[in-house]
PDB file of C-alpha atoms in Angstrom:
ATOM      1  CA  MET A   1     144.842 105.704 102.198  1.00  0.00           C
ATOM      2  CA  LYS A   2     145.655 106.043 105.888  1.00  0.00           C
ATOM      3  CA  LYS A   3     145.513 109.861 105.650  1.00  0.00           C
ATOM      4  CA  LEU A   4     142.118 109.693 103.957  1.00  0.00           C
ATOM      5  CA  PHE A   5     140.806 107.398 106.686  1.00  0.00           C
ATOM      6  CA  ILE A   6     142.083 109.746 109.421  1.00  0.00           C
ATOM      7  CA  ALA A   7     140.572 112.757 107.652  1.00  0.00           C
ATOM      8  CA  LEU A   8     137.170 111.015 107.330  1.00  0.00           C
ATOM      9  CA  LEU A   9     137.289 109.881 110.951  1.00  0.00           C
ATOM     10  CA  THR A  10     138.097 113.424 112.096  1.00  0.00           C
ATOM     11  CA  LEU A  11     135.275 114.861 109.991  1.00  0.00           C
ATOM     12  CA  THR A  12     132.807 112.296 111.352  1.00  0.00           C
ATOM     13  CA  LEU A  13     133.786 112.979 114.968  1.00  0.00           C
ATOM     14  CA  SER A  14     133.603 116.728 114.420  1.00  0.00           C
ATOM     15  CA  LEU A  15     130.130 116.414 112.926  1.00  0.00           C
ATOM     16  CA  ALA A  16     128.999 114.218 115.835  1.00  0.00           C
ATOM     17  CA  LEU A  17     130.291 116.750 118.376  1.00  0.00           C
ATOM     18  CA  PHE A  18     128.699 119.613 116.428  1.00  0.00           C
ATOM     19  CA  CYS A  19     125.311 117.872 116.412  1.00  0.00           C
ATOM     20  CA  ALA A  20     125.647 116.977 120.084  1.00  0.00           C
ATOM     21  CA  SER A  21     126.328 120.607 120.973  1.00  0.00           C
ATOM     22  CA  HIS A  22     123.074 121.674 119.248  1.00  0.00           C
ATOM     23  CA  ALA A  23     121.212 118.948 121.114  1.00  0.00           C
ATOM     24  CA  GLU A  24     122.560 120.188 124.448  1.00  0.00           C
ATOM     25  CA  ASP A  25     121.257 123.677 123.626  1.00  0.00           C
ATOM     26  CA  ILE A  26     117.617 122.592 123.279  1.00  0.00           C
ATOM     27  CA  LEU A  27     117.063 119.127 124.783  1.00  0.00           C
ATOM     28  CA  GLY A  28     115.091 119.152 128.011  1.00  0.00           C
ATOM     29  CA  LYS A  29     114.272 122.829 127.598  1.00  0.00           C
ATOM     30  CA  PRO A  30     110.899 124.389 126.743  1.00  0.00           C
ATOM     31  CA  PHE A  31     110.438 124.570 122.994  1.00  0.00           C
ATOM     32  CA  PRO A  32     108.981 127.919 121.895  1.00  0.00           C
ATOM     33  CA  ASP A  33     105.297 127.885 121.185  1.00  0.00           C
ATOM     34  CA  PHE A  34     104.660 128.506 117.508  1.00  0.00           C
ATOM     35  CA  THR A  35     101.774 128.787 115.123  1.00  0.00           C
ATOM     36  CA  ALA A  36     101.952 127.856 111.473  1.00  0.00           C
ATOM     37  CA  THR A  37      99.337 127.747 108.752  1.00  0.00           C
ATOM     38  CA  ASP A  38      99.270 124.461 106.883  1.00  0.00           C
ATOM     39  CA  THR A  39      98.502 123.900 103.217  1.00  0.00           C
ATOM     40  CA  GLU A  40      94.827 123.312 104.016  1.00  0.00           C
ATOM     41  CA  GLY A  41      94.543 126.745 105.679  1.00  0.00           C
ATOM     42  CA  ASN A  42      94.426 125.307 109.214  1.00  0.00           C
ATOM     43  CA  GLU A  43      96.419 126.831 112.026  1.00  0.00           C
ATOM     44  CA  PHE A  44      98.780 124.491 113.863  1.00  0.00           C
ATOM     45  CA  THR A  45      99.866 125.742 117.296  1.00  0.00           C
ATOM     46  CA  LEU A  46     102.286 123.720 119.393  1.00  0.00           C
ATOM     47  CA  SER A  47     100.525 124.395 122.713  1.00  0.00           C
ATOM     48  CA  GLU A  48      97.126 123.514 121.203  1.00  0.00           C
ATOM     49  CA  ALA A  49      98.455 120.297 119.652  1.00  0.00           C
ATOM     50  CA  LEU A  50      99.846 119.238 123.044  1.00  0.00           C
ATOM     51  CA  LYS A  51      96.367 119.524 124.594  1.00  0.00           C
ATOM     52  CA  ASP A  52      95.203 116.580 122.475  1.00  0.00           C
ATOM     53  CA  HIS A  53      98.450 114.672 121.914  1.00  0.00           C
ATOM     54  CA  ASP A  54     101.259 113.248 124.012  1.00  0.00           C
ATOM     55  CA  ALA A  55     103.950 114.749 121.763  1.00  0.00           C
ATOM     56  CA  VAL A  56     104.563 116.757 118.599  1.00  0.00           C
ATOM     57  CA  LEU A  57     106.975 115.762 115.862  1.00  0.00           C
ATOM     58  CA  LEU A  58     108.276 118.816 114.016  1.00  0.00           C
ATOM     59  CA  ASN A  59     110.166 118.178 110.791  1.00  0.00           C
ATOM     60  CA  ILE A  60     111.968 121.107 109.181  1.00  0.00           C
ATOM     61  CA  TRP A  61     112.692 120.567 105.496  1.00  0.00           C
ATOM     62  CA  ALA A  62     112.860 122.207 102.045  1.00  0.00           C
ATOM     63  CA  SER A  63     111.437 121.199  98.670  1.00  0.00           C
ATOM     64  CA  TRP A  64     114.891 121.051  97.017  1.00  0.00           C
ATOM     65  CA  CYS A  65     116.332 118.678  99.671  1.00  0.00           C
ATOM     66  CA  PRO A  66     116.785 115.041  98.507  1.00  0.00           C
ATOM     67  CA  PRO A  67     117.196 113.601 102.057  1.00  0.00           C
ATOM     68  CA  CYS A  68     113.991 115.393 103.075  1.00  0.00           C
ATOM     69  CA  GLU A  69     112.171 113.828 100.146  1.00  0.00           C
ATOM     70  CA  ALA A  70     113.631 110.414 100.916  1.00  0.00           C
ATOM     71  CA  GLU A  71     112.435 110.431 104.532  1.00  0.00           C
ATOM     72  CA  PHE A  72     108.820 111.498 103.913  1.00  0.00           C
ATOM     73  CA  PRO A  73     107.581 107.932 103.244  1.00  0.00           C
ATOM     74  CA  ASP A  74     109.032 106.864 106.618  1.00  0.00           C
ATOM     75  CA  LEU A  75     107.479 109.850 108.360  1.00  0.00           C
ATOM     76  CA  ASN A  76     104.152 109.015 106.677  1.00  0.00           C
ATOM     77  CA  GLU A  77     104.351 105.465 107.952  1.00  0.00           C
ATOM     78  CA  ALA A  78     105.117 106.655 111.482  1.00  0.00           C
ATOM     79  CA  TYR A  79     102.327 109.236 111.271  1.00  0.00           C
ATOM     80  CA  GLU A  80      99.781 106.575 110.395  1.00  0.00           C
ATOM     81  CA  ALA A  81     100.958 104.461 113.348  1.00  0.00           C
ATOM     82  CA  TYR A  82     101.143 107.301 115.917  1.00  0.00           C
ATOM     83  CA  LYS A  83      98.671 109.983 114.798  1.00  0.00           C
ATOM     84  CA  ASP A  84      96.340 109.323 117.748  1.00  0.00           C
ATOM     85  CA  ARG A  85      99.133 110.134 120.222  1.00  0.00           C
ATOM     86  CA  VAL A  86     101.550 112.362 118.278  1.00  0.00           C
ATOM     87  CA  ALA A  87     100.804 115.453 116.195  1.00  0.00           C
ATOM     88  CA  PHE A  88     103.051 115.783 113.142  1.00  0.00           C
ATOM     89  CA  ILE A  89     103.906 118.925 111.201  1.00  0.00           C
ATOM     90  CA  ALA A  90     106.521 119.487 108.508  1.00  0.00           C
ATOM     91  CA  LEU A  91     107.563 123.091 107.974  1.00  0.00           C
ATOM     92  CA  SER A  92     109.663 124.221 105.036  1.00  0.00           C
ATOM     93  CA  CYS A  93     112.445 126.654 105.896  1.00  0.00           C
ATOM     94  CA  GLU A  94     112.973 127.573 102.230  1.00  0.00           C
ATOM     95  CA  PRO A  95     111.769 131.157 101.661  1.00  0.00           C
ATOM     96  CA  GLU A  96     110.710 130.335  98.101  1.00  0.00           C
ATOM     97  CA  ASP A  97     108.495 127.440  99.229  1.00  0.00           C
ATOM     98  CA  THR A  98     105.133 129.189  99.249  1.00  0.00           C
ATOM     99  CA  LEU A  99     102.084 127.409 100.644  1.00  0.00           C
ATOM    100  CA  GLU A 100     101.081 126.684  97.034  1.00  0.00           C
ATOM    101  CA  VAL A 101     104.472 125.074  96.295  1.00  0.00           C
ATOM    102  CA  ILE A 102     104.255 123.074  99.523  1.00  0.00           C
ATOM    103  CA  ALA A 103     100.668 121.981  98.764  1.00  0.00           C
ATOM    104  CA  GLU A 104     101.737 120.660  95.364  1.00  0.00           C
ATOM    105  CA  TYR A 105     104.768 118.942  96.905  1.00  0.00           C
ATOM    106  CA  ARG A 106     102.570 117.359  99.570  1.00  0.00           C
ATOM    107  CA  ARG A 107     100.102 116.117  96.962  1.00  0.00           C
ATOM    108  CA  SER A 108     102.723 114.811  94.527  1.00  0.00           C
ATOM    109  CA  HIS A 109     104.668 113.039  97.296  1.00  0.00           C
ATOM    110  CA  GLY A 110     101.618 111.612  99.059  1.00  0.00           C
ATOM    111  CA  VAL A 111     102.426 113.227 102.410  1.00  0.00           C
ATOM    112  CA  THR A 112      99.481 112.553 104.731  1.00  0.00           C
ATOM    113  CA  PHE A 113     100.331 114.826 107.673  1.00  0.00           C
ATOM    114  CA  PRO A 114     100.157 118.646 107.783  1.00  0.00           C
ATOM    115  CA  MET A 115     102.789 120.730 106.036  1.00  0.00           C
ATOM    116  CA  GLY A 116     103.416 124.458 106.120  1.00  0.00           C
ATOM    117  CA  ARG A 117     106.167 127.072 106.349  1.00  0.00           C
ATOM    118  CA  ASP A 118     108.721 127.955 108.999  1.00  0.00           C
ATOM    119  CA  GLU A 119     107.995 131.681 108.649  1.00  0.00           C
ATOM    120  CA  GLY A 120     111.175 133.708 108.746  1.00  0.00           C
ATOM    121  CA  MET A 121     113.135 130.521 109.473  1.00  0.00           C
ATOM    122  CA  ALA A 122     112.471 131.136 113.192  1.00  0.00           C
ATOM    123  CA  LEU A 123     112.361 127.473 114.228  1.00  0.00           C
ATOM    124  CA  ILE A 124     115.385 126.322 112.263  1.00  0.00           C
ATOM    125  CA  GLU A 125     117.297 129.248 113.733  1.00  0.00           C
ATOM    126  CA  TYR A 126     116.089 128.427 117.251  1.00  0.00           C
ATOM    127  CA  THR A 127     117.391 124.870 116.947  1.00  0.00           C
ATOM    128  CA  GLY A 128     120.792 126.109 115.796  1.00  0.00           C
ATOM    129  CA  SER A 129     120.694 123.513 113.048  1.00  0.00           C
ATOM    130  CA  ASP A 130     122.597 124.162 109.877  1.00  0.00           C
ATOM    131  CA  GLY A 131     121.249 121.097 108.116  1.00  0.00           C
ATOM    132  CA  ILE A 132     117.978 119.690 106.930  1.00  0.00           C
ATOM    133  CA  PRO A 133     115.993 117.731 107.501  1.00  0.00           C
ATOM    134  CA  THR A 134     115.955 118.591 111.183  1.00  0.00           C
ATOM    135  CA  THR A 135     113.502 116.827 113.461  1.00  0.00           C
ATOM    136  CA  VAL A 136     112.456 117.835 116.959  1.00  0.00           C
ATOM    137  CA  ILE A 137     110.028 115.879 119.098  1.00  0.00           C
ATOM    138  CA  VAL A 138     108.396 117.967 121.803  1.00  0.00           C
ATOM    139  CA  ASP A 139     107.044 116.082 124.809  1.00  0.00           C
ATOM    140  CA  ARG A 140     103.714 116.565 126.591  1.00  0.00           C
ATOM    141  CA  GLN A 141     105.259 119.186 128.891  1.00  0.00           C
ATOM    142  CA  GLY A 142     106.402 121.292 125.916  1.00  0.00           C
ATOM    143  CA  ASN A 143     110.093 120.408 126.206  1.00  0.00           C
ATOM    144  CA  ALA A 144     112.342 119.358 123.342  1.00  0.00           C
ATOM    145  CA  ALA A 145     112.863 115.670 124.054  1.00  0.00           C
ATOM    146  CA  PHE A 146     114.453 114.536 120.763  1.00  0.00           C
ATOM    147  CA  PHE A 147     116.622 116.384 118.264  1.00  0.00           C
ATOM    148  CA  GLN A 148     118.147 115.113 115.064  1.00  0.00           C
ATOM    149  CA  ILE A 149     119.891 116.766 112.150  1.00  0.00           C
ATOM    150  CA  GLY A 150     119.640 114.517 109.090  1.00  0.00           C
ATOM    151  CA  MET A 151     117.154 111.995 107.845  1.00  0.00           C
ATOM    152  CA  PHE A 152     115.815 108.939 109.605  1.00  0.00           C
ATOM    153  CA  GLU A 153     117.130 105.658 108.182  1.00  0.00           C
ATOM    154  CA  ASP A 154     113.643 104.131 108.102  1.00  0.00           C
ATOM    155  CA  ALA A 155     110.211 104.236 109.731  1.00  0.00           C
ATOM    156  CA  SER A 156     111.318 101.976 112.584  1.00  0.00           C
ATOM    157  CA  ARG A 157     113.868 104.645 113.618  1.00  0.00           C
ATOM    158  CA  VAL A 158     111.095 107.239 113.716  1.00  0.00           C
ATOM    159  CA  GLY A 159     109.076 104.835 115.862  1.00  0.00           C
ATOM    160  CA  GLU A 160     112.026 104.296 118.221  1.00  0.00           C
ATOM    161  CA  ALA A 161     112.430 108.049 118.673  1.00  0.00           C
ATOM    162  CA  LEU A 162     108.707 108.485 119.312  1.00  0.00           C
ATOM    163  CA  GLU A 163     108.568 105.569 121.748  1.00  0.00           C
ATOM    164  CA  GLY A 164     111.531 106.989 123.639  1.00  0.00           C
ATOM    165  CA  VAL A 165     109.736 110.296 124.097  1.00  0.00           C
ATOM    166  CA  LEU A 166     106.329 108.748 124.777  1.00  0.00           C
ATOM    167  CA  ASN A 167     107.875 106.572 127.467  1.00  0.00           C
ATOM    168  CA  GLY A 168     109.388 109.546 129.236  1.00  0.00           C
ATOM    169  CA  GLY A 169     112.885 109.575 127.759  1.00  0.00           C
ATOM    170  CA  LYS A 170     114.853 112.142 125.860  1.00  0.00           C
ATOM    171  CA  ALA A 171     117.663 111.604 123.417  1.00  0.00           C
ATOM    172  CA  ASP A 172     119.355 113.208 120.507  1.00  0.00           C
ATOM    173  CA  GLY A 173     119.343 111.585 117.113  1.00  0.00           C
ATOM    174  CA  LYS A 174     122.274 110.749 114.857  1.00  0.00           C
TER     175      LYS A 174
END
């Protein structure tokens, strides 16, 4: 039992350090401008979204991912509360998730904010993340101000992350 506990503790600490190292690579640095087409045929461009919003929440996910599916209701709730100040976009990094697949997923799961594709997995590769969902919040200046690999526990955690960025802070997630 003691060996199992030590092994789990070591794994947890290793994962925390691994996630922290990814955060150090992008936090506080300019996030690359990107353009994605959403399921409605609209173009979403980071720099354009930041002209009208104080921040952008980018969620990278895949249709086969249970944690991604589980967090969408919380992201929806946060979107409804923050959509006047924060632009949201969820981009699938799964090559087989076509815009048609994503549109059906969005409809069947009641996702209210834009969804599209991370073409060529460019954004997930830029973050260095090897897990999904991955969430990045980009501040008004275009810098990555929040980074998290893994799902949010609930909508209040999304709100806390957004408030931290909107109030001038930066932090990594779990």
